[in-house]
PDB file of C-alpha atoms in Angstrom:
ATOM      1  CA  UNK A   1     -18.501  -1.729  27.244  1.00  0.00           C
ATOM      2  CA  UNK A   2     -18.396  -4.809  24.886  1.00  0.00           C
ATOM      3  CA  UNK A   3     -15.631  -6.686  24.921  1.00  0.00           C
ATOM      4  CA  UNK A   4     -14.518  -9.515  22.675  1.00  0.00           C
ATOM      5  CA  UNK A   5     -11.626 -11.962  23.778  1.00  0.00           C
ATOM      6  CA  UNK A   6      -8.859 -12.993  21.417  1.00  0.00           C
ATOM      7  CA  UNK A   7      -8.644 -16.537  21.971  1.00  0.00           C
ATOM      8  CA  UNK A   8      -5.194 -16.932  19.885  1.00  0.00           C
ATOM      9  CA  UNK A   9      -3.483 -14.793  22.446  1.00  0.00           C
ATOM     10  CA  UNK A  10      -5.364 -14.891  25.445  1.00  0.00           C
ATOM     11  CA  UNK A  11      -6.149 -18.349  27.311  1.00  0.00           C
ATOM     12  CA  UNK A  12      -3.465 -19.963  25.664  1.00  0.00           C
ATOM     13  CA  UNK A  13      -3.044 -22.211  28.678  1.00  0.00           C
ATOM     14  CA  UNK A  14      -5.890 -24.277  27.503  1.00  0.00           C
ATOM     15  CA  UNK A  15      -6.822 -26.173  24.261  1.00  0.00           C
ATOM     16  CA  UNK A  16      -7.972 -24.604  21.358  1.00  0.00           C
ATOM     17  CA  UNK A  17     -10.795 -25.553  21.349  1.00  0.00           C
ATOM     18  CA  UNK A  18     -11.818 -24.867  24.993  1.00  0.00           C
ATOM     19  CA  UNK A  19     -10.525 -21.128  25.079  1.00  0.00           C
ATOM     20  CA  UNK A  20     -14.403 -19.876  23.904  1.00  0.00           C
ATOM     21  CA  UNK A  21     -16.500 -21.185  27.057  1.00  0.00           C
ATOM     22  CA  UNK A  22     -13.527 -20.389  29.115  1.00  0.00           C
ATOM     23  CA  UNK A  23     -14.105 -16.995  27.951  1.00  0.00           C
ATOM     24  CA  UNK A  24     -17.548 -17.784  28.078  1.00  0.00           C
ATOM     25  CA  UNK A  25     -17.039 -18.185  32.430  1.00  0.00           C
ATOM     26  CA  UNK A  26     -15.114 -15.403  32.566  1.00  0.00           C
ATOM     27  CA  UNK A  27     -18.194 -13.232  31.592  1.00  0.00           C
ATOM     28  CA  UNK A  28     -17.831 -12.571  27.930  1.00  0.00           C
ATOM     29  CA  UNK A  29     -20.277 -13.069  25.386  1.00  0.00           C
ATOM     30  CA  UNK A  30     -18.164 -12.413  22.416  1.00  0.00           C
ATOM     31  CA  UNK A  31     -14.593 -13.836  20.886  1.00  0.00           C
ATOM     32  CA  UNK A  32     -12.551 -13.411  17.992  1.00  0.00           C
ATOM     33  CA  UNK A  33      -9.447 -15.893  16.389  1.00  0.00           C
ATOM     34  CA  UNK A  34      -7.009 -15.476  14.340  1.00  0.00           C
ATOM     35  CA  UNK A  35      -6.611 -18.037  11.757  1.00  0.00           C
ATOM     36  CA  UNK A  36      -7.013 -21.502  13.753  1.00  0.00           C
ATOM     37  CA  UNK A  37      -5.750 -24.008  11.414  1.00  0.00           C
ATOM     38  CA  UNK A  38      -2.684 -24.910  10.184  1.00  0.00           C
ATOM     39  CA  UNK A  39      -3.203 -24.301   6.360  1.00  0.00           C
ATOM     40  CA  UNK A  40      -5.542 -22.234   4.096  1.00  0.00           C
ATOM     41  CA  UNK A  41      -8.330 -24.175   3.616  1.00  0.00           C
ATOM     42  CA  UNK A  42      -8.971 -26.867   6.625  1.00  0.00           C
ATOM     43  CA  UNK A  43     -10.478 -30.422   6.777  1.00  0.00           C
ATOM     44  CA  UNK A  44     -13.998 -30.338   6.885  1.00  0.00           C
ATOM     45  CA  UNK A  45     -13.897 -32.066  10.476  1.00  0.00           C
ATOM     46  CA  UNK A  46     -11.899 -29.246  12.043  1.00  0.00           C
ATOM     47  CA  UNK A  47     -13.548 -26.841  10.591  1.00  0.00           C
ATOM     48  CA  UNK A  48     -16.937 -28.152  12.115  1.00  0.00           C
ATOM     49  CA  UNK A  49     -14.996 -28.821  15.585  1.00  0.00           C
ATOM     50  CA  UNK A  50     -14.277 -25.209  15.265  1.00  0.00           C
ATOM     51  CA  UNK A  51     -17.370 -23.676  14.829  1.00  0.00           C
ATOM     52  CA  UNK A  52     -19.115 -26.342  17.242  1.00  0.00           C
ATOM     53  CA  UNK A  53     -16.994 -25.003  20.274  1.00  0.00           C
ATOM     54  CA  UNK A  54     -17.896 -21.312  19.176  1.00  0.00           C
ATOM     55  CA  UNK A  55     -21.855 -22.220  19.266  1.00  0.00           C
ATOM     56  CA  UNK A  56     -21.442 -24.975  22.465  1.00  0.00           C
ATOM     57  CA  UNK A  57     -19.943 -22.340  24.361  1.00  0.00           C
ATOM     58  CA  UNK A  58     -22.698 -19.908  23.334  1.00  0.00           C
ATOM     59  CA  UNK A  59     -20.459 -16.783  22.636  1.00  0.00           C
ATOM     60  CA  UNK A  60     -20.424 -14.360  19.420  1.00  0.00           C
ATOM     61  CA  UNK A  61     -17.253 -14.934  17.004  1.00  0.00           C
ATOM     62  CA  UNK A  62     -16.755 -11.031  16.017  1.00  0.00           C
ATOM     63  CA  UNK A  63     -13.526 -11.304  14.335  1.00  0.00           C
ATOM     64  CA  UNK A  64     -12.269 -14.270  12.408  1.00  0.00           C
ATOM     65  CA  UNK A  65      -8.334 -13.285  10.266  1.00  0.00           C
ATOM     66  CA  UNK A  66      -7.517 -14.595   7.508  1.00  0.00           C
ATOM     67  CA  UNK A  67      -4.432 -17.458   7.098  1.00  0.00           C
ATOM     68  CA  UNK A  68      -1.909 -15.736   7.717  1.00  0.00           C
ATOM     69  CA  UNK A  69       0.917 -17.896   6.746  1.00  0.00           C
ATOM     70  CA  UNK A  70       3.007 -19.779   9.501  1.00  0.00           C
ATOM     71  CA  UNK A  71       2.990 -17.223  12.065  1.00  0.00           C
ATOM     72  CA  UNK A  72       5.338 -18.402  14.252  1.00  0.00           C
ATOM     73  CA  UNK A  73       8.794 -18.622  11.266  1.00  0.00           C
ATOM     74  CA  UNK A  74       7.669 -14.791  10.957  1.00  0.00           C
ATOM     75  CA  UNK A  75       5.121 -15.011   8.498  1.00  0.00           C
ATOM     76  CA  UNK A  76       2.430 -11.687   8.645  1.00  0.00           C
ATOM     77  CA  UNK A  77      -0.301 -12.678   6.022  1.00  0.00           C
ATOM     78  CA  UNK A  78      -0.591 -13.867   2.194  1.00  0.00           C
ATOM     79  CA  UNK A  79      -2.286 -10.611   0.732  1.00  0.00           C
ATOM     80  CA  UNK A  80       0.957  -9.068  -0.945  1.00  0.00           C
ATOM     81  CA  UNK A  81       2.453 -12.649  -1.239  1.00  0.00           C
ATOM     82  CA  UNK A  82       3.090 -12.988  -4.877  1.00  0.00           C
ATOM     83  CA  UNK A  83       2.859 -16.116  -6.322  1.00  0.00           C
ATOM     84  CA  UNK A  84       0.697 -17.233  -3.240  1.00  0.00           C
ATOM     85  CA  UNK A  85      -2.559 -15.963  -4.908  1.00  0.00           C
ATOM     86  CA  UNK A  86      -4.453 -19.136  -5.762  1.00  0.00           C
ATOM     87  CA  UNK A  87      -3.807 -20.070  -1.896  1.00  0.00           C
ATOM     88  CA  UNK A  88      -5.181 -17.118  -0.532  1.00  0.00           C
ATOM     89  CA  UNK A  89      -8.123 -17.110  -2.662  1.00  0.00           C
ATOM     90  CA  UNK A  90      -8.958 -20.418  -1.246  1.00  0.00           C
ATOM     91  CA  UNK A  91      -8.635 -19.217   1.900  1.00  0.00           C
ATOM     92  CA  UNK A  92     -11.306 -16.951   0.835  1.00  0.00           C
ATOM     93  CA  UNK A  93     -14.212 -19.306   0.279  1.00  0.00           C
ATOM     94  CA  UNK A  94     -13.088 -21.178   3.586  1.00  0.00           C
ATOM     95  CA  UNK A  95     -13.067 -17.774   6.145  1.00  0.00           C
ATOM     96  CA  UNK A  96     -16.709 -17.049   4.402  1.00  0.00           C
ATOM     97  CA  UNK A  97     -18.043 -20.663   5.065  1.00  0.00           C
ATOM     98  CA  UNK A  98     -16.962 -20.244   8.958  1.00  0.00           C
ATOM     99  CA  UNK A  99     -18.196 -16.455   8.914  1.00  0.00           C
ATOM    100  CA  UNK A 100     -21.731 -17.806   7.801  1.00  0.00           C
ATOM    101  CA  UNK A 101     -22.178 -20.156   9.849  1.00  0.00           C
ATOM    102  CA  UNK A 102     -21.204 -18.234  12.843  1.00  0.00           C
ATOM    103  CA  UNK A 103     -22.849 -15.091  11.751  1.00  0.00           C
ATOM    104  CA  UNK A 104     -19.108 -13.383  11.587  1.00  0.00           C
ATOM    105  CA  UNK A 105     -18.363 -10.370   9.829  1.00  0.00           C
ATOM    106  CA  UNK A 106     -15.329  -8.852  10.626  1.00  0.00           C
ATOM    107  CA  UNK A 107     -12.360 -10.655   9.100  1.00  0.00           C
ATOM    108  CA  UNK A 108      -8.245  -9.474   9.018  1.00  0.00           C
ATOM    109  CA  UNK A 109      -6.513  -9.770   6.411  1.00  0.00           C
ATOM    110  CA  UNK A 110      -2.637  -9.147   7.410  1.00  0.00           C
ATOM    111  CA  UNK A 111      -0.701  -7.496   4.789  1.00  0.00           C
ATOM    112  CA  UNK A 112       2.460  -9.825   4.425  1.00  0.00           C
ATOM    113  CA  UNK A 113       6.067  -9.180   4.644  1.00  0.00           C
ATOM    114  CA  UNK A 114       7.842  -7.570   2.488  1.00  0.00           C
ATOM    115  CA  UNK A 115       9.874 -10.676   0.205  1.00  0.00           C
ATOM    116  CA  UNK A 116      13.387 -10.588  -1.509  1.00  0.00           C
ATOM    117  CA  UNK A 117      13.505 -10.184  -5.300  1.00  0.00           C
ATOM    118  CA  UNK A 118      10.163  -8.836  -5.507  1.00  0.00           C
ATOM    119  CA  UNK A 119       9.309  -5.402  -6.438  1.00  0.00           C
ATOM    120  CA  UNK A 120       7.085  -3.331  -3.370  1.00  0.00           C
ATOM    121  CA  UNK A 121       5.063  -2.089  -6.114  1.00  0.00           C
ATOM    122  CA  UNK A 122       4.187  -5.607  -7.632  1.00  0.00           C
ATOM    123  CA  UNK A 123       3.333  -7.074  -4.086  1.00  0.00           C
ATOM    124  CA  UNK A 124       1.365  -4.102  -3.801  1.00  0.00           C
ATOM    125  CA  UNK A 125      -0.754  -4.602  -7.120  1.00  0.00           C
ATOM    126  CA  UNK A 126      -1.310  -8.306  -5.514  1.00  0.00           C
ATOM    127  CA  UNK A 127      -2.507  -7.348  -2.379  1.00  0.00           C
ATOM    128  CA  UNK A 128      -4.805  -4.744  -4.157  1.00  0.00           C
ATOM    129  CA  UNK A 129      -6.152  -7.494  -5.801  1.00  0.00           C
ATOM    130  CA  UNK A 130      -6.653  -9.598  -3.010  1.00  0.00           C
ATOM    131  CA  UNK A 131      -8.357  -7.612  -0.821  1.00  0.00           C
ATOM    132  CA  UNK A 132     -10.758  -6.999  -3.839  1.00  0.00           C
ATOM    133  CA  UNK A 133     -11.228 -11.021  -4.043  1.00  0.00           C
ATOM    134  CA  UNK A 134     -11.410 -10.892  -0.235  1.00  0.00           C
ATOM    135  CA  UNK A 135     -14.183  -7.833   0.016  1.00  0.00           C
ATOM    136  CA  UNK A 136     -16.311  -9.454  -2.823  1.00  0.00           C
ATOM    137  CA  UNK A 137     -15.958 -12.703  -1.113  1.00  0.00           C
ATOM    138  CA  UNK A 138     -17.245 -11.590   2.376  1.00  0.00           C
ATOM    139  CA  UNK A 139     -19.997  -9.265   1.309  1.00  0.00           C
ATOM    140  CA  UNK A 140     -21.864 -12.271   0.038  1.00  0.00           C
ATOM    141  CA  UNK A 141     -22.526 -12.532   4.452  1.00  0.00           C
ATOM    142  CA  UNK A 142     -22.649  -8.835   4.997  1.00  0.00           C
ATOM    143  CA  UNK A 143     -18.823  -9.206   6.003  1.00  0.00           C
ATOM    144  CA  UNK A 144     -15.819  -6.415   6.434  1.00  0.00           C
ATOM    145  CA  UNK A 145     -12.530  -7.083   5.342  1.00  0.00           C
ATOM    146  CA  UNK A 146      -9.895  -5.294   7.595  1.00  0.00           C
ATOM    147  CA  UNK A 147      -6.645  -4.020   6.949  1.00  0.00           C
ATOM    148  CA  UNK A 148      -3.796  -3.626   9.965  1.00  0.00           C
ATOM    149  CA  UNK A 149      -0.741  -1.639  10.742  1.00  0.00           C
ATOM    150  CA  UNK A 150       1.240  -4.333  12.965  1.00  0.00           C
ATOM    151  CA  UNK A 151       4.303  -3.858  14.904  1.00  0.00           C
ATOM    152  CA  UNK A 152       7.177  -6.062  15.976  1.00  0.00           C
ATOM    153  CA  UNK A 153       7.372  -6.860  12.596  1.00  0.00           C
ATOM    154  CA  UNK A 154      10.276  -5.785  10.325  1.00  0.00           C
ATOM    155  CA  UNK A 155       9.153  -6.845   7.104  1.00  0.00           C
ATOM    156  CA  UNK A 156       5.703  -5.719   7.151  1.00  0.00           C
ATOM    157  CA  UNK A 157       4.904  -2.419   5.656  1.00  0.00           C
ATOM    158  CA  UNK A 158       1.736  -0.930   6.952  1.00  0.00           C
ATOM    159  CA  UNK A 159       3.007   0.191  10.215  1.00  0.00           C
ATOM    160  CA  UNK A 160       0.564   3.420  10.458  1.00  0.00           C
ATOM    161  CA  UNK A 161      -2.801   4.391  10.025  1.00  0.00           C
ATOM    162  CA  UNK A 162      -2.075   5.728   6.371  1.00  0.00           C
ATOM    163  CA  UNK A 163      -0.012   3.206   5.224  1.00  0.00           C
ATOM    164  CA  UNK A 164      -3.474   0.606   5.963  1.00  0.00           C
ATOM    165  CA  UNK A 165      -5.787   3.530   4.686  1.00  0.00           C
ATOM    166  CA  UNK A 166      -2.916   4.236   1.499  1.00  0.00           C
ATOM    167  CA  UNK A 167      -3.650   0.536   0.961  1.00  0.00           C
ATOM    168  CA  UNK A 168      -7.061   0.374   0.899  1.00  0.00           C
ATOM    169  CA  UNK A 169      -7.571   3.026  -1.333  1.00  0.00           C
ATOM    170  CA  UNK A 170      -5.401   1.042  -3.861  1.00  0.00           C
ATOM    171  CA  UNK A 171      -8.895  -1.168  -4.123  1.00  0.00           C
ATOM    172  CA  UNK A 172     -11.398  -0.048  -6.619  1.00  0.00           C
ATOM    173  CA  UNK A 173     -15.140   0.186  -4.901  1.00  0.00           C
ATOM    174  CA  UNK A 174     -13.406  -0.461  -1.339  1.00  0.00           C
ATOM    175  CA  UNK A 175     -16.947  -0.048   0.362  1.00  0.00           C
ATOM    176  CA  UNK A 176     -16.575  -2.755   2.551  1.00  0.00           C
ATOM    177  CA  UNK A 177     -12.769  -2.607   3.522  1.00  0.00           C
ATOM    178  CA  UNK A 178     -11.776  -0.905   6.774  1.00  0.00           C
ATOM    179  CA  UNK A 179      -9.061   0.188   9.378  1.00  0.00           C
ATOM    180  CA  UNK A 180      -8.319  -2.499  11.940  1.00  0.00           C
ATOM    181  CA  UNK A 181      -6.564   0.495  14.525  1.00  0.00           C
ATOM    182  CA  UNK A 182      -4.963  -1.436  17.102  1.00  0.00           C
ATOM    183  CA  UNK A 183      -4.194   0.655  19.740  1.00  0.00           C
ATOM    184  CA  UNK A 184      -1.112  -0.970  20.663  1.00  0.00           C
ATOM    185  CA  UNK A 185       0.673  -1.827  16.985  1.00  0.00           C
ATOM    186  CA  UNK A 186       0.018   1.852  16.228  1.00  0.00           C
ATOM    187  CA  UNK A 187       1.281   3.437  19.087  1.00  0.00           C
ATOM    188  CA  UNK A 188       4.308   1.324  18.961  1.00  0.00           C
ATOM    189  CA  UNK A 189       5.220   2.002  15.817  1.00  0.00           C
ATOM    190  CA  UNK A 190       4.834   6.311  16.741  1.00  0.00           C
ATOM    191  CA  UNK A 191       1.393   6.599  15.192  1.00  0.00           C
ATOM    192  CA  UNK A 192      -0.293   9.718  16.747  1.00  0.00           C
ATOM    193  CA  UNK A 193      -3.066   7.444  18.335  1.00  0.00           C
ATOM    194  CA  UNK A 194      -5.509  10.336  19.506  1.00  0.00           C
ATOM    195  CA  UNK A 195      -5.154  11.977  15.523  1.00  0.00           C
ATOM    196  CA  UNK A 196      -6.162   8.807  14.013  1.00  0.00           C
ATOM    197  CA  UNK A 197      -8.695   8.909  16.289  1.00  0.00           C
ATOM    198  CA  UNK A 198      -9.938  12.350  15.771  1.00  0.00           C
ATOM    199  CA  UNK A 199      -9.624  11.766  12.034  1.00  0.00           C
ATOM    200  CA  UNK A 200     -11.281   8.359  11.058  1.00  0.00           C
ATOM    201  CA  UNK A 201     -12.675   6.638  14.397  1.00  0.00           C
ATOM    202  CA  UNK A 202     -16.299   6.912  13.047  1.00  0.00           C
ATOM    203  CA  UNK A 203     -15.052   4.482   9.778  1.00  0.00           C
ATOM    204  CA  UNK A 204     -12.889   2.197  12.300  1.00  0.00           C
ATOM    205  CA  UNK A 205     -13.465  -1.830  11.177  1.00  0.00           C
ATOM    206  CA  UNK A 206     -12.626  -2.611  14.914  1.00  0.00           C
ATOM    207  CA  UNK A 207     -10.118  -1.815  17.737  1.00  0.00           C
ATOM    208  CA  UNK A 208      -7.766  -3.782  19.450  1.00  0.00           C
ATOM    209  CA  UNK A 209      -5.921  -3.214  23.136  1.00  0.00           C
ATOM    210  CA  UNK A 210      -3.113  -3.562  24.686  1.00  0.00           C
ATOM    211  CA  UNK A 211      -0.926  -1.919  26.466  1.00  0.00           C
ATOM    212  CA  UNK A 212       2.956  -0.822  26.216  1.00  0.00           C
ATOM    213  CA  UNK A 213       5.291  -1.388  27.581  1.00  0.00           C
ATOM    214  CA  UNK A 214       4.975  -5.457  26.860  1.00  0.00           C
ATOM    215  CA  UNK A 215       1.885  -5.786  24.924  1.00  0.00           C
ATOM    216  CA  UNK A 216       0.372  -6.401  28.681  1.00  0.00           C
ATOM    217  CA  UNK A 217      -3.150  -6.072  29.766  1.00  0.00           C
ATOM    218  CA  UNK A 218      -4.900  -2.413  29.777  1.00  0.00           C
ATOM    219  CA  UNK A 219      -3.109  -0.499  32.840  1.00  0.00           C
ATOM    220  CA  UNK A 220       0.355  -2.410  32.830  1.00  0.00           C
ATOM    221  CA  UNK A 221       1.357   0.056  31.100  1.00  0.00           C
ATOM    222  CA  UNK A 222       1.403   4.204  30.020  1.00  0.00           C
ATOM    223  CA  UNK A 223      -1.052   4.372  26.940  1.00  0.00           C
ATOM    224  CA  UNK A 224      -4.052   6.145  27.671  1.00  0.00           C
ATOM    225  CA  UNK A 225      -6.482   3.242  26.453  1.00  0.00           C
ATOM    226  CA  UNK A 226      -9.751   4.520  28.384  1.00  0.00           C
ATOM    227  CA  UNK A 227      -9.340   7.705  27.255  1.00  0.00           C
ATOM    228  CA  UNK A 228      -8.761   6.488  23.585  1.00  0.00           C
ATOM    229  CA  UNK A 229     -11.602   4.081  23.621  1.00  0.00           C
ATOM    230  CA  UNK A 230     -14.174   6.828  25.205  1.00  0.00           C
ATOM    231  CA  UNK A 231     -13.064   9.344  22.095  1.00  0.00           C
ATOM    232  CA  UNK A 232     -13.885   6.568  19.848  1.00  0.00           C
ATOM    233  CA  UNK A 233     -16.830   6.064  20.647  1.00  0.00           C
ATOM    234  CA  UNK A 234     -18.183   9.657  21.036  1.00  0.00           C
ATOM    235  CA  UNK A 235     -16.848   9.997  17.268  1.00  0.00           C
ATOM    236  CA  UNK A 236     -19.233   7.129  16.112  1.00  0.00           C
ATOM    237  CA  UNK A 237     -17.131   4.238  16.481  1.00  0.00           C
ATOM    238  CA  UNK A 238     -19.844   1.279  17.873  1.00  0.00           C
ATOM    239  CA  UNK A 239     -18.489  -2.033  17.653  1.00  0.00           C
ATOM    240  CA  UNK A 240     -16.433  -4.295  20.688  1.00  0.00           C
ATOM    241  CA  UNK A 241     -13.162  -3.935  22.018  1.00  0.00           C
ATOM    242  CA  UNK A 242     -11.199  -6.698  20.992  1.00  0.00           C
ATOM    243  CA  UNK A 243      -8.795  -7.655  23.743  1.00  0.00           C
ATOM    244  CA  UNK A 244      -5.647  -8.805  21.722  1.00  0.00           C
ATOM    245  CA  UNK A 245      -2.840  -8.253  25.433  1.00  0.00           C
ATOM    246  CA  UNK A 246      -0.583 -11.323  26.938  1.00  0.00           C
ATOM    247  CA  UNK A 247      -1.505 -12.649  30.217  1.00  0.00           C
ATOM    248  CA  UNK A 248      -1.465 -15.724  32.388  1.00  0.00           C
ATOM    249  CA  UNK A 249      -4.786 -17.565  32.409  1.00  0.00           C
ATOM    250  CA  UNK A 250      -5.397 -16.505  36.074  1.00  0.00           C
ATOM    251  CA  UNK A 251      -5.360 -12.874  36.181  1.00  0.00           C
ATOM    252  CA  UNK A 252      -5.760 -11.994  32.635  1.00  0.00           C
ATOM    253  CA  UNK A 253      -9.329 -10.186  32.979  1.00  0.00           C
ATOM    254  CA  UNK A 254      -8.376  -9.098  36.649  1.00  0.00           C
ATOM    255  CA  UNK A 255      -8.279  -5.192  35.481  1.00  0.00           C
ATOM    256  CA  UNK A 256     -11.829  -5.520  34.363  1.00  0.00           C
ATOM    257  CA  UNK A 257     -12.620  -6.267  38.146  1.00  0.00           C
ATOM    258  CA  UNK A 258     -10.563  -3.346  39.269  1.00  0.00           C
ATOM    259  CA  UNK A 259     -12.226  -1.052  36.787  1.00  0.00           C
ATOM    260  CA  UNK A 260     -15.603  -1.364  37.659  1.00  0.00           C
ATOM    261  CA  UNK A 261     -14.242  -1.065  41.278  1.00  0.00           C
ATOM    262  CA  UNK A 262     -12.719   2.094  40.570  1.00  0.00           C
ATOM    263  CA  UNK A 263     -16.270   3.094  38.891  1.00  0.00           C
TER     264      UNK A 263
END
């Protein structure tokens, strides 16, 4: 199985900037960030203190989102932000300079909330248009843009498979946009996981784990993950499991050891 840490949720004891070789020692190969600067488009010295880490550490970036606004007020993403456009199409250029340096091509690009005094239907026509910016932009590297149903959230408005797939579709020539499904987000927002599965895990951009209750690591919980994972993949889906759960720093990959026990 190929794994690949997310190092915005996971290892968040540590720096930054240390979380990929301390992936690295736990025995990945591969990580994945959300956006890891504060604004759209960062200073050209963070940037390259970014991408040095990823390469000192010697690990794969697989996934790399888009800025997604501030994250912590409640913020889920700039792509239906009207009047945010010229911002996120800076952002652009800057997620494609990263991706090609690191050899990335999988990048999120979270929806956005839902804003006051703002028709759905305009924010809609944005985000169409964004995620055409955004696919053009990353297909220049070979790149994937993908879209995400996110939970926890009340704002945001893709909470299933078909509202991400509804959205996508809005894109003219939408070759190289894609379902993020995220295991958890889906299931806790009453997706039928194993249909989705079943009916588009062969076109998947990626998946994402973690288990519910508490967004804790695979097996602190009820979902079937295993099961869901070993369907994917006998439907076509190929790529790594990104693991996107909460832990403490020392026992956060501690199932992995009792899974290949159990095996």
């Amino acid at each position: 199985m190929t794994y690949t840490v997310n190092c915005s949720i996971l290892l968040t004891e540590l720096p930054l900037l240390e979380r990929p070789a301390a992936a690295k020692a736990a025995g990945f190969d591969a990580v994945e960030f959300w956006w890891p600067f504060d604004g759209a488009v960062p200073a050209d010295r963070d940037a390259d203190a970014f991408v040095a880490a990823i390469r000192d550490a010697g690990v794969q970036l697989t996934g790399l989102n888009f800025f997604a606004g501030d994250m912590p007020a409640g913020d889920r993403g700039l792509v239906s932000w009207t009047g945010r456009e010229a911002e996120f199409r800076d952002n652009v250029d800057a997620v494609v300079a990263i991706g090609e340096a690191l050899g990335t091509t999988a990048f999120n690009a979270l929806y956005g909330n839902r804003l006051d005094g703002v028709d759905p239907a305009a924010q809609d026509e944005t985000a169409a248009e964004n995620l055409a910016v955004a696919a053009a932009g990353v297909a220049r590297i070979g790149g994937t843009v993908l879209v995400e149903p996110v939970s926890g959230a009340p704002r945001y408005p893709l909470l299933t498979a078909a509202d991400a797939l509804a959205a996508i579709a809005r894109v003219p020539d939408a070759s190289n946009l894609a379902l993020l499904a995220d295991f958890y987000h889906l299931a806790v927002n009453g997706d039928d996981v194993a249909a989705v599965i079943e009916a588009h895990a062969a076109r998947f951009g990626h998946i994402q784990i973690a288990d519910d209750p508490g967004r804790g690591a695979p097996g602190t919980g009820a979902l079937p993950l295993e099961r869901w994972i070993a369907r994917s993949r006998e439907l076509g889906y190929a790529g790594p499991i990104g693991l996107e759960y909460k832990a403490q720093l020392d026992d956060a990959f501690a199932w992995l050891a009792e899974a290949s026990a159990d095996a």
